[in-house]
C-alpha positions in Angstrom: -13.6 -28.7 45.2 -15.0 -25.2 43.5 -17.4 -25.6 40.5 -14.7 -24.7 38.2 -12.3 -27.1 39.6 -15.2 -29.8 39.1 -15.8 -28.7 35.8 -11.9 -29.3 35.0 -12.1 -32.6 36.6 -15.0 -33.8 34.7 -13.5 -32.8 31.4 -10.6 -34.9 31.9 -12.7 -37.9 33.5 -14.8 -37.8 30.2 -12.0 -37.9 28.1 -10.6 -41.1 29.8 -7.2 -39.8 30.2 -7.1 -39.1 33.9 -4.6 -42.1 35.4 -4.9 -40.5 39.2 -7.5 -38.3 39.8 -6.7 -37.7 43.5 -3.5 -36.3 42.3 -5.1 -34.1 39.6 -7.2 -32.5 42.4 -4.1 -31.6 44.2 -2.5 -29.8 41.3 -5.8 -28.1 41.1 -6.1 -27.0 44.3 -2.7 -25.7 44.5 -3.3 -23.8 41.2 -6.7 -22.4 42.6 -5.1 -21.5 46.0 -2.4 -19.3 44.1 -5.0 -17.6 41.8 -7.2 -17.1 45.0 -4.1 -15.4 47.2 -1.6 -14.3 44.6 -3.2 -13.3 41.5 -3.5 -14.8 38.2 -0.1 -13.1 37.2 1.7 -15.2 39.4 -0.3 -18.3 38.6 0.9 -17.8 34.9 4.2 -17.5 35.7 4.2 -20.9 38.0 2.4 -22.4 34.8 5.5 -21.5 32.2 7.9 -22.4 34.8 6.5 -25.8 34.8 6.1 -26.3 31.2 9.9 -25.3 31.0 10.9 -27.6 33.5 9.0 -30.6 31.4 10.9 -29.3 28.3 14.0 -29.7 29.8 12.9 -33.3 31.0 12.3 -34.4 27.3 8.6 -34.2 27.7 6.7 -33.5 24.5 4.9 -30.0 24.9 3.6 -28.7 22.0 3.0 -25.1 21.7 -0.6 -24.0 21.3 -1.4 -20.4 20.3 -5.0 -20.3 20.6 -7.0 -19.7 23.6 -10.8 -20.3 24.4 -13.6 -18.7 22.2 -14.0 -15.7 24.7 -12.7 -12.3 25.0 -9.5 -11.6 26.0 -10.2 -9.3 28.6 -12.5 -10.7 31.4 -15.2 -8.6 32.8 -13.3 -8.3 36.4 -10.6 -6.8 34.4 -12.5 -4.6 32.1 -12.1 -0.8 32.5 -15.2 1.4 33.2 -15.9 3.1 29.8 -15.8 6.9 30.1 -18.3 9.5 28.4 -22.0 10.0 27.9 -23.3 6.4 26.7 -26.7 7.7 25.6 -25.1 10.6 23.7 -22.6 8.3 21.8 -25.2 6.0 21.2 -27.2 8.4 19.4 -24.1 9.9 17.5 -23.4 6.3 16.5 -27.3 5.9 15.3 -27.0 9.1 12.7 -23.8 8.0 11.6 -25.2 4.6 10.6 -28.2 6.4 9.0 -26.3 9.0 6.9 -24.0 6.4 5.9 -26.8 4.0 4.5 -28.9 7.0 3.2 -25.9 8.3 1.0 -25.2 5.1 -0.7 -29.1 4.5 -1.1 -29.6 7.9 -2.6 -26.6 7.2 -5.1 -28.5 4.3 -6.5 -31.9 6.0 -6.8 -33.6 5.6 -10.3 -31.3 4.2 -12.8 -27.9 5.5 -11.8 -26.6 2.0 -10.4 -23.5 3.9 -9.0 -22.9 1.2 -6.4 -21.5 1.7 -3.0 -21.3 -0.5 0.1 -23.6 -0.4 3.1 -22.8 -3.7 5.0 -19.1 -3.6 5.9 -19.5 0.0 7.8 -22.9 -1.4 9.4 -20.6 -4.1 10.6 -18.0 -1.7 11.9 -19.7 1.4 13.2 -18.9 1.1 16.8 -15.7 0.1 16.0 -14.7 3.5 14.6 -16.8 5.4 17.0 -15.2 4.5 20.2 -11.7 5.2 18.2 -13.0 8.7 17.1 -14.7 9.7 20.6 -11.8 8.6 23.1 -8.6 7.2 21.4 -7.3 8.7 18.1 -5.5 12.1 18.4 -5.5 14.5 15.6 -2.3 16.4 14.1 -2.7 19.2 16.9 -2.1 16.9 19.6 1.2 17.1 21.9 1.9 13.5 20.8 1.9 14.6 16.8 -1.5 12.5 16.1 -2.1 9.2 15.2 -2.3 7.6 11.6 -5.4 5.6 10.6 -5.8 3.2 7.8 -9.3 3.6 7.3 -11.0 0.1 5.5 -11.9 1.1 2.3 -15.2 0.0 1.9 -16.0 1.5 5.4 -15.5 5.1 3.6 -19.2 6.2 3.7 -19.3 6.0 7.3 -15.9 8.3 7.7 -18.3 10.7 5.3 -21.2 10.4 7.3 -19.3 11.5 10.6 -17.5 14.2 8.8 -21.0 15.4 7.5 -22.5 15.5 11.1 -19.4 17.6 12.4 -19.9 20.3 9.3 -16.8 19.0 7.4 -18.8 18.1 4.4 -22.0 19.4 3.0 -25.3 17.9 1.9 -24.1 18.5 -1.7 -20.8 16.6 -1.4 -22.8 13.6 0.4 -25.1 13.5 -2.7 -22.3 13.6 -5.0 -21.1 10.2 -3.6 -19.5 8.5 -6.5 -20.1 11.6 -8.5 -16.6 13.0 -9.0 -16.1 14.4 -12.2 -17.5 17.9 -11.6 -15.4 18.1 -8.7 -17.8 18.4 -6.2 -18.3 14.9 -5.0 -16.9 12.3 -2.9 -14.8 9.2 -4.3 -16.1 5.9 -3.3 -12.9 5.1 -1.4 -10.0 6.7 0.4 -8.0 8.6 -2.5 -5.8 11.2 -1.3 -5.6 12.3 -5.3 -9.0 13.0 -5.4 -9.5 14.6 -1.6 -5.9 15.8 -1.1 -7.1 17.7 2.2 -8.9 15.0 4.0 -7.7 11.2 2.8 -4.2 10.3 3.9 -4.1 6.6 2.9 -5.3 4.8 -0.1 -6.7 1.3 1.2 -9.2 -0.1 -0.8 -6.9 -2.4 -2.7 -7.0 -5.3 -0.2 -4.1 -6.2 2.0 -2.3 -2.8 0.8 -3.6 -1.1 4.0 -2.2 -3.4 6.9 1.0 -3.5 4.8 1.6 0.0 4.3 0.6 0.1 8.2 3.1 -1.9 9.2 6.1 -0.2 7.7 4.5 3.2 8.4 5.0 2.2 11.6 8.7 1.1 11.3 9.5 4.0 9.3 8.2 6.2 12.5 11.1 4.1 14.5 13.4 5.1 11.9 12.6 8.9 12.1 12.7 8.7 15.7 16.0 7.2 15.9 17.5 9.4 13.3 16.3 12.6 15.1 14.0 13.6 12.3 11.0 13.7 14.1 9.3 12.8 17.7 7.1 9.7 17.0 7.5 8.1 20.3 4.0 8.7 21.6 2.0 8.1 18.2 0.3 5.2 17.1 -0.5 3.7 13.4 -4.0 2.1 13.6 -4.9 -0.1 10.6 -8.9 -1.3 9.9 -9.2 -4.3 7.9 -11.9 -7.3 7.1 -11.2 -10.7 8.0 -12.1 -11.7 4.4 -8.9 -9.0 3.7 -6.5 -11.3 5.9 -6.5 -13.7 2.9 -4.5 -11.2 0.9 -0.7 -12.1 1.0 0.1 -8.6 1.6 -2.2 -8.4 4.5 -0.1 -11.1 6.8 3.0 -11.3 4.8 5.0 -8.9 6.9 3.3 -9.6 10.4 6.8 -11.3 11.3 8.6 -8.5 10.4 6.3 -6.3 12.7 6.7 -9.0 15.7 10.3 -9.1 15.4 10.9 -5.7 15.3 8.4 -5.2 18.3 6.3 -2.2 16.5 4.4 -1.5 19.8 3.1 1.7 17.8 0.9 -0.5 15.7 -2.4 -1.6 16.2 -4.1 -3.9 13.6 -8.3 -3.7 14.2 -9.5 -6.8 12.3 -13.4 -6.8 11.8 -14.4 -10.3 11.8 -18.1 -9.8 10.4 -17.2 -13.9 9.2 -18.2 -12.8 5.5 -16.2 -11.8 2.7 -17.9 -10.8 -0.8 -19.8 -13.9 -1.7 -20.2 -16.1 1.5 -18.3 -17.0 4.6 -14.6 -16.3 5.3 -14.2 -19.8 7.1 -17.5 -21.7 6.8 -16.1 -24.6 8.4 -13.8 -23.3 10.5 -13.2 -20.1 13.0 -11.0 -17.1 11.4 -10.8 -15.6 14.9 -9.3 -18.6 16.1 -6.9 -19.1 12.7 -5.7 -15.4 13.1 -5.2 -15.4 16.9 -2.8 -18.4 16.7 -0.8 -16.7 13.4 -0.7 -13.1 14.9 0.4 -14.9 18.5 3.2 -17.0 16.3 4.3 -14.0 15.0 5.2 -12.3 17.9 1.9 -10.0 18.4 0.0 -9.2 21.2 -3.7 -10.6 20.6 -6.9 -9.4 21.7 -10.3 -10.9 20.9 -13.2 -9.3 21.5 -15.7 -11.9 20.7 -19.1 -11.5 23.0 -21.0 -8.3 24.1 -22.0 -7.7 27.7 -25.4 -9.5 27.3 -23.3 -12.8 27.6 -21.6 -11.8 30.4 -24.0 -13.3 32.8 -24.3 -16.4 30.9 -20.5 -17.0 31.0 -20.7 -16.4 34.8 -23.0 -19.1 35.0 -21.0 -21.6 32.8 -19.2 -23.3 35.9 -18.5 -26.3 33.8 -17.6 -25.0 30.8 -20.6 -26.2 28.6 -21.0 -22.6 27.1 -17.5 -22.3 26.1 -17.5 -25.9 24.7 -20.6 -25.2 22.6 -18.7 -21.7 21.4 -15.7 -23.5 20.6 -18.3 -26.4 18.5 -19.9 -24.0 16.6 -17.8 -22.9 13.1 -18.4 -19.8 11.4 -20.9 -20.9 8.9 -23.2 -21.5 12.1 -22.5 -18.1 13.6 -23.6 -16.4 10.3 -27.0 -18.4 9.9 -27.7 -17.7 13.6 -27.7 -13.8 12.9 -29.4 -13.9 9.9 -32.5 -15.8 11.6 -34.0 -15.0 15.1 -34.1 -15.6 18.8 -36.3 -18.9 18.2 -33.9 -20.7 16.1 -30.9 -19.4 18.2 -32.3 -21.0 21.1 -33.3 -24.1 19.3 -29.8 -24.5 17.5 -27.2 -22.8 19.9 -28.4 -23.6 23.1 -29.1 -27.5 21.9 -28.5 -29.6 25.0 -30.7 -29.6 28.5 -28.0 -28.1 30.3 -27.6 -25.2 27.9 -31.3 -24.7 27.2 -31.5 -24.7 31.0 -29.4 -21.6 31.4 -31.8 -19.4 28.9 -35.0 -21.2 30.3 -36.5 -18.0 31.6 -35.3 -15.9 28.7 -37.5 -14.6 25.9 -36.6 -15.3 22.1 -36.0 -11.4 22.4 -33.7 -11.7 25.2 -31.6 -14.4 23.5 -31.7 -12.4 20.2 -30.5 -9.5 22.3 -27.2 -11.6 23.0 -24.7 -9.3 21.1 -21.2 -9.5 19.5 -18.3 -7.8 21.0 -17.5 -5.9 18.1 -21.0 -4.1 18.6 -20.4 -3.5 22.2 -18.7 -0.1 23.2 -17.5 -1.0 26.5 -15.9 -4.2 25.1 -14.3 -2.2 22.5 -12.9 0.5 24.9 -11.1 -2.0 27.0 -9.5 -3.5 24.3 -8.6 0.0 22.7 -7.2 0.7 26.1 -5.1 -2.3 26.3 -4.0 -2.0 23.0 -2.6 1.5 23.5 -0.8 0.8 27.0 0.6 -2.5 25.7 4.6 -2.2 25.2 7.0 -4.3 23.6 4.5 -5.8 20.8 2.5 -5.0 18.0 -1.4 -5.9 18.7 -4.3 -7.3 16.8 -7.6 -6.6 18.0 -9.6 -9.3 16.6 -13.4 -7.9 16.9 -16.6 -10.1 16.1 -19.2 -8.3 14.3 -22.4 -9.0 11.8 -22.3 -7.8 8.2 -24.7 -5.7 7.7 -25.7 -5.2 11.3 -29.1 -3.7 11.5 -30.3 -3.9 8.0 -32.8 -6.6 8.8 -34.2 -8.9 6.1 -32.3 -6.5 3.5 -29.2 -8.1 4.5 -28.2 -8.7 7.9 -25.7 -11.9 7.6 -26.8 -12.8 4.5 -24.2 -13.9 1.9 -25.7 -11.1 -0.8 -24.9 -8.6 2.1 -22.0 -7.2 0.4 -23.3 -6.0 -2.7 -26.7 -4.6 -1.3 -27.3 -1.3 -2.5 -30.9 -0.6 -2.3 -33.3 -1.1 0.9 -36.9 -1.9 0.8 -39.5 0.4 3.0 -39.8 -2.6 5.5 -36.5 -2.8 5.9 -35.7 1.0 6.6 -38.6 1.1 9.0 -36.8 -1.8 10.8 -33.7 0.2 10.6 -35.0 3.2 11.9 -36.8 1.8 14.7 -33.6 -0.6 15.7 -31.5 2.5 16.1 -34.5 4.8 17.3 -34.0 7.7 14.4 -36.3 10.5 14.1 -37.7 10.1 11.0 -41.6 9.9 10.0 -42.9 7.0 7.9 -44.1 9.3 5.0 -40.2 10.8 5.1 -38.7 7.2 5.0 -38.2 6.7 1.5 -36.8 10.2 0.9 -34.0 9.1 2.7 -33.2 12.4 4.7 -29.8 13.3 6.0 -30.1 13.5 9.8 -28.0 16.5 11.3 -27.4 17.5 15.1 -28.8 21.3 15.2 -25.9 23.9 16.4 -25.6 24.1 20.0 -27.2 20.6 20.5 -25.6 18.4 23.2 -24.8 15.8 20.6 -22.8 18.4 18.2 -20.9 19.7 21.2 -19.7 16.6 22.6 -18.6 15.5 18.9 -16.6 18.6 18.8 -15.2 18.9 22.4 -14.1 15.2 21.9 -12.2 16.2 19.0 -11.0 19.1 20.2 -9.5 17.2 23.4 -7.9 14.7 21.1 -6.2 17.0 18.8 -8.5 18.0 15.9 -10.4 16.2 13.2 -9.7 12.9 11.7 -9.1 12.0 8.7 -7.1 15.3 7.7 -4.3 15.4 5.5 -1.2 18.1 5.3 -0.4 19.2 1.6 2.6 21.1 2.2 5.2 21.5 4.5 8.6 24.0 4.4 10.5 23.7 1.4 14.0 22.5 1.5 16.8 24.2 -0.8 18.0 22.1 -3.8 21.8 21.8 -5.1 22.3 23.3 -8.3 23.2 21.2 -11.5 27.0 22.3 -11.0 27.3 20.2 -7.6 27.1 17.3 -9.6 30.1 18.5 -12.2 31.8 15.3 -12.0 29.0 13.7 -13.8 28.7 16.4 -16.3 32.1 16.1 -17.7 33.5 13.6 -19.9 34.7 10.5 -18.1 38.1 10.4 -20.3 39.3 7.9 -22.9 39.4 4.6 -21.5 37.4 5.3 -18.3 34.2 3.3 -18.4 31.4 3.0 -16.1 27.8 2.0 -15.9 24.8 4.6 -15.1 24.1 2.3 -12.4 27.6 3.3 -11.0 26.8 7.1 -11.9 23.6 6.7 -9.9 25.8 5.4 -7.2 28.3 8.3 -7.2 25.2 11.2 -7.2 23.9 9.3 -4.5 27.1 9.6 -2.6 27.3 13.6 -3.6 23.8 14.3 -2.3 24.2 12.1 1.0 27.1 14.8 1.9 25.1 17.5 1.0 24.5 19.8 4.0 20.7 20.5 3.5 19.5 17.3 1.8 21.8 14.9 3.2 20.1 13.6 6.3 16.8 13.5 4.4 17.9 11.0 1.8 16.4 7.3 2.3 18.5 4.8 0.2 16.3 1.7 0.5 17.5 -1.8 -1.0 15.9 -5.0 -1.1 19.3 -7.2 -0.2 21.1 -6.1 -3.7 23.4 -3.7 -2.3 26.5 -5.6 -3.8 24.5 -5.8 -7.2 24.3 -2.4 -7.8 28.0 -1.4 -6.2 26.5 0.4 -3.0 28.4 -1.6 -0.4 30.6 1.3 0.1 27.6 3.3 1.7 27.4 0.6 4.3 30.2 1.9 6.6 29.7 5.6 5.2 25.9 5.6 6.7 25.3 2.4 7.9 22.3 0.1 7.5 19.4 1.3 10.2 18.5 -1.0 13.1 16.8 -0.1 16.0 18.6 -2.4 18.1 22.0 -1.6 16.8 24.2 -4.4 15.8 24.9 -6.8 18.7 27.2 -8.9 16.6 30.5 -8.9 15.0 30.2 -9.0 11.1 31.9 -11.7 9.4 33.5 -9.1 7.2 34.5 -6.5 9.9 38.1 -6.7 9.0 37.1 -5.1 5.6 36.8 -1.8 4.5 33.1 -2.0 3.7 32.1 -4.5 6.2 28.2 -5.1 6.9 27.4 -2.0 9.2 24.1 -1.8 11.4 23.4 0.9 13.5 20.5 2.7 15.4 21.1 5.6 13.7 22.0 4.2 10.1 20.4 5.7 6.8 19.9 2.4 4.9 16.9 0.6 5.1 17.9 -2.9 3.9 14.4 -5.1 3.5 16.0 -8.3 2.6 14.4 -10.4 -0.3 11.0 -8.3 -0.1 10.1 -6.0 -2.7 6.6 -5.3 -1.6 8.1 -4.2 1.9 10.7 -2.3 0.4 8.0 -0.3 -1.6 5.8 0.3 1.2 9.0 1.9 3.0 9.4 3.9 -0.1 5.7 4.8 0.2 6.3 5.7 4.1 9.4 8.1 3.2 7.9 9.6 0.1 4.5 10.6 1.9 6.5 11.7 5.0 5.9 15.3 4.3 2.2 15.0 4.6 2.2 12.3 7.4 4.8 13.7 9.8 5.7 17.2 8.4 9.3 16.0 7.4 10.5 15.9 3.9 12.5 12.8 3.1 13.6 12.1 -0.2 13.8 8.1 -0.6 15.5 6.3 -3.4 14.6 2.7 -3.8 17.1 0.9 -5.9 15.6 -2.6 -7.3 16.2 -5.0 -10.4 13.9 -3.3 -12.8 12.1 -6.7 -13.5 11.5 -7.1 -9.8 9.9 -3.2 -9.2 7.0 -2.2 -10.7 6.4 -5.7 -11.9 5.9 -7.1 -9.2 4.7 -4.0 -6.9 2.5 -2.3 -9.4 -0.5 -2.0 -6.9 1.7 -0.3 -4.6 3.2 1.9 -7.2 -0.4 2.7 -8.0 -1.0 3.6 -4.6 2.1 5.7 -4.5 0.5 7.8 -7.3 -2.8 7.9 -5.2 -0.9 9.0 -2.2 0.9 11.8 -3.8 4.2 10.3 -3.3 7.5 12.1 -3.7 10.8 10.4 -4.2 12.8 8.3 -6.9 12.3 4.5 -7.9 15.4 3.4 -9.7 15.2 0.3 -11.8 18.8 -1.0 -11.8 20.0 -3.6 -14.6 17.3 -2.4 -16.7 16.8 -3.6 -20.3 16.3 -6.8 -22.0 19.2 -7.1 -23.4 21.8 -5.0 -20.9 21.2 -7.8 -17.9 22.4 -10.5 -20.3 23.0 -13.5 -18.1 20.0 -13.6 -16.0 17.3 -15.0 -18.3 13.6 -14.7 -19.1 12.2 -13.5 -15.6 15.0 -11.3 -15.1 15.3 -9.2 -18.2 12.9 -6.0 -18.5 11.6 -4.9 -21.5 8.6 -3.2 -20.6 9.1 -1.7 -16.6 8.9 1.8 -18.6 5.3 1.2 -20.0 4.1 0.3 -16.4 5.5 3.4 -15.2 3.8 5.3 -18.1 0.3 4.3 -16.8 0.9 6.1 -13.6 -0.1 9.6 -14.1 2.0 11.7 -11.9 5.0 9.0 -12.3 7.7 10.7 -14.9 9.8 8.0 -16.4 13.0 8.0 -17.7 15.8 5.9 -19.6 19.0 7.7 -19.7 22.0 6.7 -21.4 24.9 9.1 -20.0 26.0 10.2 -16.5 25.0 13.8 -17.5 21.3 12.8 -18.2 20.8 11.1 -14.8 22.3 14.1 -13.2 19.8 16.5 -15.0 16.8 14.7 -14.8 17.4 13.8 -10.4 18.6 17.3 -9.9 15.4 18.6 -11.7 13.1 16.0 -10.0 14.7 17.5 -6.7 13.7 20.9 -7.9 10.0 19.7 -8.5 9.4 17.8 -5.7 11.6 19.0 -2.7 11.6 22.7 -3.6 8.6 23.6 -5.5 6.4 20.4 -3.7 4.8 19.0 -7.0 3.3 16.1 -6.2 5.1 13.8 -8.8 7.5 10.9 -8.4 10.1 9.5 -11.0 11.0 6.0 -12.2 14.7 5.9 -13.7 16.1 2.9 -15.6 20.1 2.5 -15.1 22.0 -0.4 -16.6 25.1 -2.6 -15.6 26.8 -2.0 -19.1 30.0 -0.4 -18.9 31.2 2.5 -21.4 32.8 5.9 -21.7 30.3 8.8 -21.1 30.7 12.1 -23.0 30.4 15.9 -21.7 26.8 17.5 -21.2 26.2 19.4 -24.3 25.9 22.8 -24.0 22.2 24.3 -23.5 20.4 20.9 -23.5 19.6 20.5 -20.1 15.5 21.6 -20.6 15.3 19.5 -23.6 16.7 16.2 -21.6 14.0 16.9 -19.0 11.4 17.0 -21.8 12.3 13.7 -22.9 14.3 14.3 -26.2 17.5 16.4 -27.4 20.1 16.5 -30.1 23.1 14.5 -29.3 25.4 14.8 -32.4 23.8 16.7 -35.8 25.4 14.8 -39.0 27.3 16.5 -41.7 25.6 18.7 -43.7 25.0 16.6 -47.3 22.3 16.5 -50.1 22.3 12.9 -50.0 19.6 10.5 -48.3 19.5 11.5 -44.5 17.8 9.5 -41.6 16.8 10.6 -38.5 18.0 7.8 -35.5 16.4 8.1 -32.1 17.3 6.0 -29.1 17.2 5.7 -25.3 19.3 3.4 -22.7 22.2 1.5 -23.7 20.7 0.8 -27.3 21.2 4.5 -27.9 25.0 3.5 -28.0 24.0 0.8 -30.8 22.0 3.7 -32.5 25.0 6.0 -32.3 27.3 2.8 -33.9 24.5 2.5 -36.6 25.0 6.1 -37.6 28.6 5.5 -38.3 27.9 2.2 -40.2 25.4 4.1 -42.5 28.3 6.8 -42.9 30.8 4.6 -43.3 29.4 1.3 -45.6 26.8 3.6 -47.6 27.5 7.3 -47.3 24.1 8.2 -45.4 24.4 11.0 -42.9 22.2 10.4 -39.6 21.1 13.0 -37.1 21.5 11.5 -33.5 18.5 12.0 -30.9 19.0 10.9 -27.5 15.2 10.3 -26.2 15.5 9.7 -22.3 11.6 9.7 -22.1 9.5 8.7 -24.8 6.6 9.1 -22.2 7.1 12.6 -21.6 7.1 13.1 -25.1 4.0 11.2 -25.8 2.1 13.0 -22.8 3.6 16.5 -24.4 2.4 15.2 -27.7 -1.2 14.5 -26.2 -1.4 17.6 -24.3 -0.8 19.7 -27.3 -3.3 17.6 -29.4 -5.8 18.2 -26.9 -5.2 22.0 -26.6 -5.6 22.1 -30.3 -8.9 20.3 -30.4 -10.4 22.5 -27.7 -9.2 26.0 -29.1 -9.3 25.9 -32.8 -9.1 29.4 -33.3 -6.0 30.1 -31.5 -2.0 29.5 -32.6 -1.6 25.7 -32.5 1.3 24.8 -30.0 3.9 22.2 -31.3 4.7 19.6 -29.0 8.4 18.8 -28.4 9.4 15.8 -30.4 7.5 17.4 -33.7 9.3 20.8 -32.9 12.8 19.2 -32.7 12.3 17.5 -35.8 10.5 19.8 -38.1 13.5 21.0 -39.7 15.0 17.8 -40.4 14.7 15.2 -43.2 14.4 11.5 -43.9 12.7 8.9 -42.3 12.6 8.4 -38.4 14.3 5.2 -36.7 14.0 4.7 -32.8 15.7 1.9 -30.9 15.0 0.8 -27.3 16.0 -2.1 -25.1 12.3 -2.2 -24.8 9.2 -3.4 -26.4 8.4 -1.4 -29.5 5.0 -0.1 -27.6 7.5 2.1 -25.7 8.8 4.3 -28.6 5.7 3.9 -30.5 4.1 6.5 -28.1 5.2 9.3 -30.0 4.2 8.1 -33.7 0.9 10.3 -33.9 3.0 13.6 -33.2 6.1 12.9 -35.6 4.5 10.9 -38.5 1.8 14.0 -39.8 2.4 14.5 -43.4 3.1 11.0 -44.2 6.7 10.8 -42.7 7.8 7.4 -42.1 8.5 6.2 -38.5 10.1 2.8 -37.7 10.3 1.4 -34.3 12.9 -1.3 -33.2 12.1 -2.9 -29.6 12.5 -6.2 -27.7 9.3 -7.9 -28.0 9.4 -11.4 -26.8 10.5 -13.0 -23.6 14.2 -12.4 -22.4 16.8 -15.5 -22.2 20.2 -15.9 -21.1 23.1 -14.9 -23.5 25.9 -12.4 -24.3 24.7 -9.0 -25.3 25.8 -9.1 -28.5 23.7 -12.2 -29.2 20.9 -10.9 -27.6 20.8 -7.7 -29.6 20.9 -9.8 -32.6 18.3 -12.0 -31.7 15.8 -9.1 -30.6 16.7 -7.1 -33.9 18.3 -4.1 -32.0 21.8 -4.0 -32.7 23.9 -1.7 -34.9 23.5 -3.8 -37.8 19.5 -4.2 -37.5 19.3 -0.4 -36.7 21.2 0.4 -39.9 19.1 -1.8 -41.9 16.2 -0.5 -40.7 17.2 2.9 -41.7 18.0 1.7 -45.2 14.6 0.0 -45.5 13.1 3.3 -44.6 15.1 5.0 -47.2 14.1 2.4 -49.6 10.6 2.9 -49.1 10.8 6.4 -49.5 12.4 5.7 -52.8 15.8 7.5 -51.5 18.1 4.7 -52.4 17.8 1.1 -54.3 16.8 -2.1 -53.2 20.3 -3.2 -54.3 21.7 -1.3 -51.4 19.6 -3.1 -48.6 20.5 -6.2 -50.0 24.1 -5.8 -49.9 23.5 -4.7 -46.3 21.7 -7.9 -45.3 24.7 -9.6 -46.7 27.2 -7.3 -45.4 26.1 -7.4 -41.9 25.6 -11.4 -42.0 21.7 -10.7 -41.1 19.4 -14.1 -41.8 16.3 -13.6 -43.4 15.1 -17.0 -42.5 15.7 -16.1 -38.9 12.7 -16.7 -36.5 10.7 -14.0 -35.1 12.0 -13.2 -31.6 8.2 -12.7 -30.6 8.3 -16.3 -30.5 4.7 -17.0 -30.5 
């Protein structure tokens, strides 16, 4: 009997569930013989066959997704890491110091700029091994890898770039001092460093989610023949605490199902989040192992460093492994905040375990390292991940938060917030990493740099040259594409004709169809839908361009005998994400930044229920702005009263305000097909031809009505946000200016007819597809006038259009009042009256007519608002207003629709 067998048998005996120890031993002997003679893989196959047979026989064999709390890759299968270990160690040490010094220098005196030291301290080796041996730059024949760096580790990425001469000392001293344009942002922000950072990741969970969909989008590009991505990898770094975010884990099942073997997650398991342990009473690595393996991932655990190898080799009875499983993460955190004597007493806590380290000093025990700080273990894990096929890989690397920070923070609950270190701790850090800094210079926090011609600098540069260039690195522009002229959408610019009604949603679908047929842009269009194609009338695209699936369609669809059957194909163009708005948005971001990450301009159109777009995924929408995304977000069935039957959580009255908060998002609420065509064509010009870093949010509605023809010469006014739709007849009598957008603009038109027919009052009608763009223009003009008092004063677009008009101004939309209120400061100079109607309050189900009465935005309420404004101006008598209330059946005792 071998020692391993003896240990296994003794464990069974101790449990008291071995009814026939001799038979057990025979099975163990047979298994050991297979392992010795034919190898572990053959033994694994035989065990799987036994399990299959047992299940067929009805034996209850529950699946366990967990393995022992040891490294996945055993020592005898660990490849030798290449490179010069001594040089790489010095490089890591310099990077560690510069990252620490940058944060500490930023917090000298009373600046209190903040920053993070401990996260990168725990992950430095994980990044170093990738930079030195694995991550391919954009000049590599493969096309290069994409790295989603964890946000809190940004100081370490800056520190390495500084050593390579990519950043200056002045820039490092500008960490978190960005206003003057010379500093460095706290986290990865492409908007602020457009040639450096590729992906904004510090909003926890968004990095993992976007990495998954980026890897999938690369398969899409390959299948459709748009880019070669087969040999490229997506690496995503995250912390174990970050895995509690729903976005971090929410799409791992999709990655497993889609077999995204171009995706590698590296979870830095330092066992701590911001305030304390991630799983004080449990084991986060074991928990994540089970979840990822159950989702179909290849799991590689990197728990113990090389100093543990000899002890594990001695562990013939499995007692050390048993102890490793017994200790919870709270214990492991405490061990690394103490010293070797404490570990000897509390970890090696039995006579057998104490005997294993009896000849070891406390310093020897303290040197027992974790796998995430051992470059040899990390190299083995990265190599295995790169070579694994058929599954995404997650590497669970155990580290120490604040590694090397000593009494100032290593493995302490306060570590994440540490921004300062005392002299004693700095000395300990210097000595721990053998840094060439004299005692008298420590408090100066000098940056360290390798001189030109040094072996270390040449080594760093040669490694990056061999791997295809520096990382991170971002491409800003690609070859522009020709954009079809507005005349290409002629069918949408003409009047629909009497009795021919359709919605702006259908107008959009027709426009999308025209774009897909365009010879220059057609293949670049990426329609993205979260399981609502039929709601938006897009099912016709199923057969025309297909739904992308890298496996094609292995089944006969239920509706195969119909014209518009559900067609999946390997070269399909539609991305259909199911009921998954976050995933669809991550898809859109991958496509909208493809010009930068892949050198291929794509034009994504993500179509969604407007209430379930920005409201559900605002964090991703903000990240899209930071990413310099280019594309169209289409908020379908928009408006508080237009989607009449769905109720409170479906009816959107505020998405336009959410879009307005994103600086590079241009938002529009068009009423007519020609407005939609003008806006999208201009958007294509800006994003695809001129490559401006903007994106569009456009709301479309499901209400059918006739559409007029494009008025002559209003194209630029439409884009600016406001144009004259119809001028009232000339008259010396009372007059009003009526503004509106979306379907409510049709109520505004009807209100003008009521005012004329019932009260003889003329109205000028102004369509305002974007109150947000009008407001931005107004603020820009105001700011210019503020800073240039001696120059001609620019007049904003809204004020210019209304300058030669008279009468009060009334605006009505299907959104909360704040949407149209944005332009108040720019059109009320001189005391001109401005009244805004909107849909403040919760939505509810009913007919459109009832809802518009309830929210007080229908033609009667608009007419009453106009009459009331005229009364305030002294242009009509109070009797007229009272008569209107009676005539239109409006109840003065009606409850306030705000309802609070």
